[in-house]
JSON list of C-alpha atoms in Angstrom, two decimals:
[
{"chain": "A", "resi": 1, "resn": "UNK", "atom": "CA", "xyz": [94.97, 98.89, 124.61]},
{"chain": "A", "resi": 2, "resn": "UNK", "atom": "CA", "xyz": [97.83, 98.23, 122.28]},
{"chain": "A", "resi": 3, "resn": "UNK", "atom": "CA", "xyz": [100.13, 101.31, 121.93]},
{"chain": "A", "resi": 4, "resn": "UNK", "atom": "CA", "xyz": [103.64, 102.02, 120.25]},
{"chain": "A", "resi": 5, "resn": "UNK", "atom": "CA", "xyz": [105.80, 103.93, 122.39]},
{"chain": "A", "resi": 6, "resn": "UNK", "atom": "CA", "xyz": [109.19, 105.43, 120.41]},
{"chain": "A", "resi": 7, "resn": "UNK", "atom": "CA", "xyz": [112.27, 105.62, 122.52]},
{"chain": "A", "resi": 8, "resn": "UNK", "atom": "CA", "xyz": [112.82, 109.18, 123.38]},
{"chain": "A", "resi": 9, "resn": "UNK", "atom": "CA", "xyz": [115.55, 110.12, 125.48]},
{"chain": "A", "resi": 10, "resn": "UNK", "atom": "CA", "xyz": [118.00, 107.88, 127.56]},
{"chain": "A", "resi": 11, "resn": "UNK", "atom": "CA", "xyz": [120.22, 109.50, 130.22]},
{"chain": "A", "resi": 12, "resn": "UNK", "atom": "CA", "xyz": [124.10, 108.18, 130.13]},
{"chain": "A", "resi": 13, "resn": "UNK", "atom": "CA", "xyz": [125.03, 105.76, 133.29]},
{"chain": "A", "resi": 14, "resn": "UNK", "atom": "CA", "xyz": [121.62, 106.72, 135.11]},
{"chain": "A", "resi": 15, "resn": "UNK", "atom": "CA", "xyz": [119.50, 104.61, 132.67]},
{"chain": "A", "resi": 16, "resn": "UNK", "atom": "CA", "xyz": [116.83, 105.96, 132.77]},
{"chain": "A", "resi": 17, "resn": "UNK", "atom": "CA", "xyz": [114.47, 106.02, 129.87]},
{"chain": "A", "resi": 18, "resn": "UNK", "atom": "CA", "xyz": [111.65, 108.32, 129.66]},
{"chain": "A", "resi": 19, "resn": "UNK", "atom": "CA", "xyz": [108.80, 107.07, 126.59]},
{"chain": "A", "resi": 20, "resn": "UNK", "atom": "CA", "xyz": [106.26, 109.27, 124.59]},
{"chain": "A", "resi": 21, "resn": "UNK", "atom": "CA", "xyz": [103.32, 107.50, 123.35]},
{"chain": "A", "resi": 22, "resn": "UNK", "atom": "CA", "xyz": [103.60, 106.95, 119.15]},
{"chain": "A", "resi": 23, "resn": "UNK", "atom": "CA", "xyz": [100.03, 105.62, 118.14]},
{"chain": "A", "resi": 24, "resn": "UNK", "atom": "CA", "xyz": [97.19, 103.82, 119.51]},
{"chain": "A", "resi": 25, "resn": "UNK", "atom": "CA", "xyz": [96.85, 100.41, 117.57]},
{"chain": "A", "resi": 26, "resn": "UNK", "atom": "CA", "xyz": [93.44, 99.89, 119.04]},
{"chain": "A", "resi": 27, "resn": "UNK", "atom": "CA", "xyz": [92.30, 102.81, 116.19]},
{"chain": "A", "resi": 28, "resn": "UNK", "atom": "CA", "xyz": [94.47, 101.07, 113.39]},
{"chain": "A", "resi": 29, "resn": "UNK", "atom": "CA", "xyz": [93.38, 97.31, 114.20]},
{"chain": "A", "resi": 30, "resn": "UNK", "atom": "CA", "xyz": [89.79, 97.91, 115.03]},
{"chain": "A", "resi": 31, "resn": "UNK", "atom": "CA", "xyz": [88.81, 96.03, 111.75]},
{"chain": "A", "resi": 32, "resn": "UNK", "atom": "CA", "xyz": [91.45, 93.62, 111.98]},
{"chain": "A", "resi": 33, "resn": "UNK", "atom": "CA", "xyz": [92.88, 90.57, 113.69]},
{"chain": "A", "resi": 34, "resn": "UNK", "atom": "CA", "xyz": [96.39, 91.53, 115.25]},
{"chain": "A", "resi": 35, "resn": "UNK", "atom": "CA", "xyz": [99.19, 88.64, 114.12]},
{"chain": "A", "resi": 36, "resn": "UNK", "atom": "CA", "xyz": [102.18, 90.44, 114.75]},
{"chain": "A", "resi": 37, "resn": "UNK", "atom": "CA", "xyz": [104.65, 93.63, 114.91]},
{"chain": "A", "resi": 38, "resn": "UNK", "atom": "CA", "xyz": [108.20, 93.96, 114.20]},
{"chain": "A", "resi": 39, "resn": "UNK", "atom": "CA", "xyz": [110.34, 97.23, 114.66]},
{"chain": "A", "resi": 40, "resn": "UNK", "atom": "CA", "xyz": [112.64, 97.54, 111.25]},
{"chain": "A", "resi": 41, "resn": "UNK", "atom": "CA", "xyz": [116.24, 98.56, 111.42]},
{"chain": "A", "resi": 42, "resn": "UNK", "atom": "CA", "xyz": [115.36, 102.08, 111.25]},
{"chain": "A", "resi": 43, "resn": "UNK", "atom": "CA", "xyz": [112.36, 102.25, 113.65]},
{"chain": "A", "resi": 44, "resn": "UNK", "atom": "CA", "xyz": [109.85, 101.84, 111.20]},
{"chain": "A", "resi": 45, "resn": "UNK", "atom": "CA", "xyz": [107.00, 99.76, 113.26]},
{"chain": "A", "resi": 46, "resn": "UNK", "atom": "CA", "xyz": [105.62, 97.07, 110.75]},
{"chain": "A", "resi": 47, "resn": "UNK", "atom": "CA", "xyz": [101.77, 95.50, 111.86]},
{"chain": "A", "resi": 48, "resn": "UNK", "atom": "CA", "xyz": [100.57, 92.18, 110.43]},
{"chain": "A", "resi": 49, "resn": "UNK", "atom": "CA", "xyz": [96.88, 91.86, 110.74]},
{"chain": "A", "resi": 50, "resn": "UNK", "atom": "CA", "xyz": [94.18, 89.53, 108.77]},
{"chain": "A", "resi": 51, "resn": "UNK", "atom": "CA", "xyz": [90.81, 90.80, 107.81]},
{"chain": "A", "resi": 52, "resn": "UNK", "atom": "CA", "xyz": [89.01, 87.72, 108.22]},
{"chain": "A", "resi": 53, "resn": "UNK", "atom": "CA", "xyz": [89.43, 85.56, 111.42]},
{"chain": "A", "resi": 54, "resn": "UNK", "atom": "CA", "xyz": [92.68, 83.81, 111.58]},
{"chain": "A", "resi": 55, "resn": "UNK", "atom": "CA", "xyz": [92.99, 79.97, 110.85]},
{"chain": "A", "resi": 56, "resn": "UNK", "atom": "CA", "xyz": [96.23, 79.36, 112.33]},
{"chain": "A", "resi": 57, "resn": "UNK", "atom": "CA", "xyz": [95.87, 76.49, 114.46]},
{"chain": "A", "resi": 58, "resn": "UNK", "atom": "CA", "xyz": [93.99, 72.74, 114.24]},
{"chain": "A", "resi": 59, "resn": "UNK", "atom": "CA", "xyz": [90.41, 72.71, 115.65]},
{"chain": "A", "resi": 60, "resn": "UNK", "atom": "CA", "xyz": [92.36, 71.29, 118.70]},
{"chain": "A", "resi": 61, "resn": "UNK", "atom": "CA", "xyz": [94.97, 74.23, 119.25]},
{"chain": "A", "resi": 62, "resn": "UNK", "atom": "CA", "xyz": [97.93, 71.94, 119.27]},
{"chain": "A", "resi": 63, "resn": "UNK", "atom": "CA", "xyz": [99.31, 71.77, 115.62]},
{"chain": "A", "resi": 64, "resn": "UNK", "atom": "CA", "xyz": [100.47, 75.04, 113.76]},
{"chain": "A", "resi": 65, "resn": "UNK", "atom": "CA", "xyz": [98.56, 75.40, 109.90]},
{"chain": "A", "resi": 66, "resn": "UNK", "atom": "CA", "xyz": [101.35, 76.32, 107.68]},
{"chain": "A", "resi": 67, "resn": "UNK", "atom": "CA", "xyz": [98.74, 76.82, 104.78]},
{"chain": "A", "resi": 68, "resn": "UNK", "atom": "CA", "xyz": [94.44, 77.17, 104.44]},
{"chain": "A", "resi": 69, "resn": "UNK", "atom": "CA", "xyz": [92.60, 76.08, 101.45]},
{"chain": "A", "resi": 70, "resn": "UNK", "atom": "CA", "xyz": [91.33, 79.12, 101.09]},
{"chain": "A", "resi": 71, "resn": "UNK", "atom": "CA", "xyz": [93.17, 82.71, 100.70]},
{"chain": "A", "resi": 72, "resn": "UNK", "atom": "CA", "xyz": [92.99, 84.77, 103.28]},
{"chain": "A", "resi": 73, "resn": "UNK", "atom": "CA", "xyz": [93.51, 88.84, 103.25]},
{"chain": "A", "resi": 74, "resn": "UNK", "atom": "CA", "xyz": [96.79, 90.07, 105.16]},
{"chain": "A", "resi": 75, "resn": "UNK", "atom": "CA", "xyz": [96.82, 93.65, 105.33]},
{"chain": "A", "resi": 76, "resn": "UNK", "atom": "CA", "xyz": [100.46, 95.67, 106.59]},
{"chain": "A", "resi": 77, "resn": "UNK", "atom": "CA", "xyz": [100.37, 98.74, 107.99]},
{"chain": "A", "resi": 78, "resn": "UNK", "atom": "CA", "xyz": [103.87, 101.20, 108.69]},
{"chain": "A", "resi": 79, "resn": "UNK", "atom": "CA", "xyz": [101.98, 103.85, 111.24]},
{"chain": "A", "resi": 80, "resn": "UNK", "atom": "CA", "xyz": [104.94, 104.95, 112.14]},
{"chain": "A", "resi": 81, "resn": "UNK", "atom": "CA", "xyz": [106.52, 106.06, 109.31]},
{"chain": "A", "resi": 82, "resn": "UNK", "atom": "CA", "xyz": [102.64, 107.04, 107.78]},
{"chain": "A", "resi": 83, "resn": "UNK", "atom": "CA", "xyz": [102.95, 104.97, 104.85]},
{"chain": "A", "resi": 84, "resn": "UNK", "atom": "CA", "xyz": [99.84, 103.62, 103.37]},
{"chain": "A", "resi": 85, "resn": "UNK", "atom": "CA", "xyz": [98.46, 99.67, 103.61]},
{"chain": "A", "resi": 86, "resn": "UNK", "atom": "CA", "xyz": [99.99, 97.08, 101.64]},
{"chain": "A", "resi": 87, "resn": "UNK", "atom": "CA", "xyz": [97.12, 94.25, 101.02]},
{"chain": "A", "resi": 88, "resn": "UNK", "atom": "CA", "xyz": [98.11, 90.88, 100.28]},
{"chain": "A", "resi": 89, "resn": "UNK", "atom": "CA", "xyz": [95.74, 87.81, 99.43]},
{"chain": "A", "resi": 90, "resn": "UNK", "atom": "CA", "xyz": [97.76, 84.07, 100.31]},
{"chain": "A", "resi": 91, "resn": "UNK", "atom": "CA", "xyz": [96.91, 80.43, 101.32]},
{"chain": "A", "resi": 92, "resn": "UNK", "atom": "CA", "xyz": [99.99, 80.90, 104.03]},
{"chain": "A", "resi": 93, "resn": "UNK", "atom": "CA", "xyz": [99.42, 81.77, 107.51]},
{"chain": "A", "resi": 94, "resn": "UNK", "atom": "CA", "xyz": [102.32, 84.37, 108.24]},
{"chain": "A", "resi": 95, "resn": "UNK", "atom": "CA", "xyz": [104.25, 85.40, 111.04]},
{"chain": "A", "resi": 96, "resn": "UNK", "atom": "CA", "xyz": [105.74, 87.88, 110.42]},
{"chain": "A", "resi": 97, "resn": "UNK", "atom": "CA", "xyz": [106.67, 90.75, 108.06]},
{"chain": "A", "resi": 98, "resn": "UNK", "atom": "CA", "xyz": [108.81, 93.27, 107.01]},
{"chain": "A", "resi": 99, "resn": "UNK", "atom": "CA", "xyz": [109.87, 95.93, 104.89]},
{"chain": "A", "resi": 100, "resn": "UNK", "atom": "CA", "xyz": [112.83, 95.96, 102.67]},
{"chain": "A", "resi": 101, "resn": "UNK", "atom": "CA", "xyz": [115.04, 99.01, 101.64]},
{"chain": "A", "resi": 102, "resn": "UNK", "atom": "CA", "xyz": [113.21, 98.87, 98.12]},
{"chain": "A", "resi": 103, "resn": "UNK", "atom": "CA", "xyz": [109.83, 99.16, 99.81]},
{"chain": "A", "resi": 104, "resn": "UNK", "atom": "CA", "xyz": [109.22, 95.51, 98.69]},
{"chain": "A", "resi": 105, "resn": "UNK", "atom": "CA", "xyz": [107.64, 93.43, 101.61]},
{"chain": "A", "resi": 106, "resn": "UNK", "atom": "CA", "xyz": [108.86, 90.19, 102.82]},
{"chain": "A", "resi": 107, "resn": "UNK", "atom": "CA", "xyz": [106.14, 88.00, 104.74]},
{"chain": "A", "resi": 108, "resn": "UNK", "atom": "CA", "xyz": [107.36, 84.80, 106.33]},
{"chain": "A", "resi": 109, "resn": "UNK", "atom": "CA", "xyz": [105.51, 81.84, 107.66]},
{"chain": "A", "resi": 110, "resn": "UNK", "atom": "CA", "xyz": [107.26, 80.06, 110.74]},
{"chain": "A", "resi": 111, "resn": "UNK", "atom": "CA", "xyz": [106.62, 76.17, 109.38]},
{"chain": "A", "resi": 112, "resn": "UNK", "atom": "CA", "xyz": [107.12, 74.97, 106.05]},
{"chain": "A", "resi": 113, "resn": "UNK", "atom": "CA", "xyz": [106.72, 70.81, 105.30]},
{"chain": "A", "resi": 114, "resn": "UNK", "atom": "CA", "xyz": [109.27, 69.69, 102.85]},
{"chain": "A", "resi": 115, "resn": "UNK", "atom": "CA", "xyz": [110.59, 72.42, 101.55]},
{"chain": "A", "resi": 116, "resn": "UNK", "atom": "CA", "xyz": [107.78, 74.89, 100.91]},
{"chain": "A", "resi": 117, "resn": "UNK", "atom": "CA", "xyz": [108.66, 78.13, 100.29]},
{"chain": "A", "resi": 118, "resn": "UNK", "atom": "CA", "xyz": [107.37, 79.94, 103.55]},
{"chain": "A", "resi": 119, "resn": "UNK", "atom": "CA", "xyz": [109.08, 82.73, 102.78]},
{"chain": "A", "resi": 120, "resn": "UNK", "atom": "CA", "xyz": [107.49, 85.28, 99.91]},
{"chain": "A", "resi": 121, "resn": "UNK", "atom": "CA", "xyz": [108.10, 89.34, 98.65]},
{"chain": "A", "resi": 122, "resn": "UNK", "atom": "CA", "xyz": [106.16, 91.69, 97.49]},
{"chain": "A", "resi": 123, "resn": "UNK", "atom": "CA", "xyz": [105.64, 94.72, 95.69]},
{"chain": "A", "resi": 124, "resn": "UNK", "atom": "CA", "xyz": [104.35, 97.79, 97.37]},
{"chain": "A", "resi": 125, "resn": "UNK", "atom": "CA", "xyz": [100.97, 96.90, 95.30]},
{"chain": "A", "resi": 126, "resn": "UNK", "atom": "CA", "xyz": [101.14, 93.32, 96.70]},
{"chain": "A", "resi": 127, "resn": "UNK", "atom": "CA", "xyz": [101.89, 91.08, 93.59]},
{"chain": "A", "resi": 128, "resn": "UNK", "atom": "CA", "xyz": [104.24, 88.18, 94.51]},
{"chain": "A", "resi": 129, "resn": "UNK", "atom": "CA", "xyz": [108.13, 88.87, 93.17]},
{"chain": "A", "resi": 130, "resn": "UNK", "atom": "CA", "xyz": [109.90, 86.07, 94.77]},
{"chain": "A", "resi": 131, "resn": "UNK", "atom": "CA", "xyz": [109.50, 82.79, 96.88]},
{"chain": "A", "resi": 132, "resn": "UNK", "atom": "CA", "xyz": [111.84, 81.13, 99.13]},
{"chain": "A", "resi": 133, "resn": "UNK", "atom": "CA", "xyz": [112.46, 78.19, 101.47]},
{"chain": "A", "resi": 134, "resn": "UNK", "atom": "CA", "xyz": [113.57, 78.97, 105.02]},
{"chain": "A", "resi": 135, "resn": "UNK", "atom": "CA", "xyz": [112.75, 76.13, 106.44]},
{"chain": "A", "resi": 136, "resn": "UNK", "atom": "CA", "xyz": [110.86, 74.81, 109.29]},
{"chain": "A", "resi": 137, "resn": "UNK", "atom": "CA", "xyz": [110.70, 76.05, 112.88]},
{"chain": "A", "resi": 138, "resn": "UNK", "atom": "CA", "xyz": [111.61, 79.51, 112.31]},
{"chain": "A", "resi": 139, "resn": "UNK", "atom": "CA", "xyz": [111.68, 81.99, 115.59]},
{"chain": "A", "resi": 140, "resn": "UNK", "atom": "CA", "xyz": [112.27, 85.28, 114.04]},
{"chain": "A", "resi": 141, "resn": "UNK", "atom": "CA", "xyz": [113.19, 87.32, 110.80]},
{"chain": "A", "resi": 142, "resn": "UNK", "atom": "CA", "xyz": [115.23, 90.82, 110.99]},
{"chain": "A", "resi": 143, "resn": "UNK", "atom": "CA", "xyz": [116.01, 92.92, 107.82]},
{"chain": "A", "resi": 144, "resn": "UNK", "atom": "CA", "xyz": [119.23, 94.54, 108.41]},
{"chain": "A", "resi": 145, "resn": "UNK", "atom": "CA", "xyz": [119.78, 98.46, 106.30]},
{"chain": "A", "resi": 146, "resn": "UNK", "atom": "CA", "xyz": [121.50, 96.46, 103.72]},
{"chain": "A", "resi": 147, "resn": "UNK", "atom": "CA", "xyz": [118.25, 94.25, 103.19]},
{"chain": "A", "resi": 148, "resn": "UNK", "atom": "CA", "xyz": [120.09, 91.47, 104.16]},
{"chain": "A", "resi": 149, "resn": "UNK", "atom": "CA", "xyz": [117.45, 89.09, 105.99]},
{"chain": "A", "resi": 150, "resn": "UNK", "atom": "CA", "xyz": [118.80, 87.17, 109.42]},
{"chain": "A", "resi": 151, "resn": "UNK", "atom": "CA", "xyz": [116.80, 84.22, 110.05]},
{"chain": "A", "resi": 152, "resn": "UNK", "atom": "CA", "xyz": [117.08, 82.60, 113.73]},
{"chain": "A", "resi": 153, "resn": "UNK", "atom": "CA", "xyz": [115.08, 79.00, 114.52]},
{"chain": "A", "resi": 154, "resn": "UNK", "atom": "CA", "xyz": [113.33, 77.48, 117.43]},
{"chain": "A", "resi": 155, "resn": "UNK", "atom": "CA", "xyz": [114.11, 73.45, 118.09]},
{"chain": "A", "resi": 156, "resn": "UNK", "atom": "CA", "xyz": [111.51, 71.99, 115.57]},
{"chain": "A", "resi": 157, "resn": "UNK", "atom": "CA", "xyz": [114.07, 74.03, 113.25]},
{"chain": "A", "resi": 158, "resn": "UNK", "atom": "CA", "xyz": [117.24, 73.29, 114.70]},
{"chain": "A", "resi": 159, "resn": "UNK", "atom": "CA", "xyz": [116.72, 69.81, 114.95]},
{"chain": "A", "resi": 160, "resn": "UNK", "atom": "CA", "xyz": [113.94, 68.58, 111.95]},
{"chain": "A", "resi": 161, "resn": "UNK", "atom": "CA", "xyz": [114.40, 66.50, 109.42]},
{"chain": "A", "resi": 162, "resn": "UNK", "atom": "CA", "xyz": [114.66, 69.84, 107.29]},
{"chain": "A", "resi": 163, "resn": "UNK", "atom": "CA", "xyz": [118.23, 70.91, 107.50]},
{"chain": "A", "resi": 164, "resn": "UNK", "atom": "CA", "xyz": [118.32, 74.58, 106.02]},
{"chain": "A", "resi": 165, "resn": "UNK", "atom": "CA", "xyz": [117.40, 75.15, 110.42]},
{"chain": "A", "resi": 166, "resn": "UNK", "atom": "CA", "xyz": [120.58, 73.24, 111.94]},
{"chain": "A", "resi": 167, "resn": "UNK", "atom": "CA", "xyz": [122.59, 76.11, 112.34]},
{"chain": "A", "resi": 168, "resn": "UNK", "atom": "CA", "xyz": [119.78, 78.07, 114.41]},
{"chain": "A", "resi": 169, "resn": "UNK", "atom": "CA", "xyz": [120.95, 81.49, 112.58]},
{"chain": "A", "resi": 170, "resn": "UNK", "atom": "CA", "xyz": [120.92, 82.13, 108.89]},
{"chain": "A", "resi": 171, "resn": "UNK", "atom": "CA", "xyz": [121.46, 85.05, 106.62]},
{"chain": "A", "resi": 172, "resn": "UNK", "atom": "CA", "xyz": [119.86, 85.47, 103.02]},
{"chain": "A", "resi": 173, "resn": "UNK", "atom": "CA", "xyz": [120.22, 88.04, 100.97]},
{"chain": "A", "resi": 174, "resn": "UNK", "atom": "CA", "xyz": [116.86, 89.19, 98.73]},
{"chain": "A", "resi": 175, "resn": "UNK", "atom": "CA", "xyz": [117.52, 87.00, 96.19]},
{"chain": "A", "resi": 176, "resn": "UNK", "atom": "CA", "xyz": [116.97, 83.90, 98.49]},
{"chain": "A", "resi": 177, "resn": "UNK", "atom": "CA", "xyz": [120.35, 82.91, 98.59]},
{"chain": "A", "resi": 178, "resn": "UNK", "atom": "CA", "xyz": [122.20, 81.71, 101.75]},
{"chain": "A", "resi": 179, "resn": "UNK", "atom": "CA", "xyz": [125.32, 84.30, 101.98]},
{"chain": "A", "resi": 180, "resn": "UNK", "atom": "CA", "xyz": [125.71, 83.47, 105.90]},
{"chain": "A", "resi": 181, "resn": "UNK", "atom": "CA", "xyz": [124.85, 80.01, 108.99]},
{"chain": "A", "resi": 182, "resn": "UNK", "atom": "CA", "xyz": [126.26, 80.30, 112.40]},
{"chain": "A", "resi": 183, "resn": "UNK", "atom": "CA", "xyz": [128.73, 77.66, 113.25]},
{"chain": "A", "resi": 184, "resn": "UNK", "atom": "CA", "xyz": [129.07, 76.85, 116.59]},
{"chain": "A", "resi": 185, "resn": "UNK", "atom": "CA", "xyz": [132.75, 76.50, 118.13]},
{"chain": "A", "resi": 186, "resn": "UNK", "atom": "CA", "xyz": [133.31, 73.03, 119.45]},
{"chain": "A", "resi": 187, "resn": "UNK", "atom": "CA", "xyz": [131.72, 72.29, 122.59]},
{"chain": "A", "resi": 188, "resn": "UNK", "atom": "CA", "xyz": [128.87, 74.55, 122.14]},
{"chain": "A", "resi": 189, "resn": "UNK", "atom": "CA", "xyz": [126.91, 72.33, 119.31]}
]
């Protein structure tokens, strides 16, 4: 059983930590295929989930599928704050999503080839604002309270072809443009 369990109380210099049960995701995914879950910077639990089965991977397992032929249907739920399903229809296979301080949606695909925007928002009713290129290789996507989106990168990102991953840490702002990459001091590239 998948369950959410909100921080309650933590006890100074004993550390302990005692947790209270938030929601059972077994009730909200039933219907669904679970992708992924990321905790915004103000708690808010975000759930990726597809309705039809996900197409993710070559018939092999080995290879990531950046994009299907066909659209699939991503639905996002926010149980924890109670705020209703945002459905979105795409090619992509994404990774992972989140909310912005608008209540637009940014969804992110971890591979891109050449450039692709991998990264897209959306309204709350799910129509496409923007598109951006991340990159390739990317390991995980924050939103910060000023909606400022921190991008971090596994190897295939760090070290591709694609250089918008070198750094291993960016920062983008909504508009999709860079406004911060991690420079490593000397010794430590």
């Amino acid at each position: 059983m998948l369950s959410y369990i909100k921080k309650q109380s933590i006890h100074h210099m004993i550390k302990t930590i005692s947790l209270q049960e938030y929601c059972h995701l077994d009730d909200i995914l039933k219907n669904y295929f679970y992708i992924s879950f990321n905790i915004d910077f103000d708690g808010t639990l975000n759930i990726l989930a597809l309705v039809e089965e996900p197409q993710y991977r070559t018939p092999d397992g080995c290879f990531v599928i950046p994009k299907t032929k066909n659209p699939h249907t991503f639905k996002l739920f926010f149980p924890s704050s109670l705020r209703e399903v945002v459905t979105i229809r795409d090619v992509w296979n994404y990774h992972f999503a989140s909310l912005l301080n608008n209540n637009e949606v940014l969804l992110a695909c971890a591979r891109s080839n050449h450039e692709e925007k991998n990264v897209k928002i959306y309204d709350e009713s799910g129509q496409l604002q923007r598109e951006f290129c991340f990159g390739e290789g990317i390991e995980d996507i924050q939103v910060s309270e000023d909606s400022l989106i921190w991008c971090s990168y596994f190897d295939q990102g760090i070290f591709s072809e694609d250089k918008i991953g070198h750094p291993g840490l960016n920062c983008w702002n909504v508009l999709g443009e860079k406004v911060y990459s991690f420079s490593a001091e000397k010794g430590l590239d």
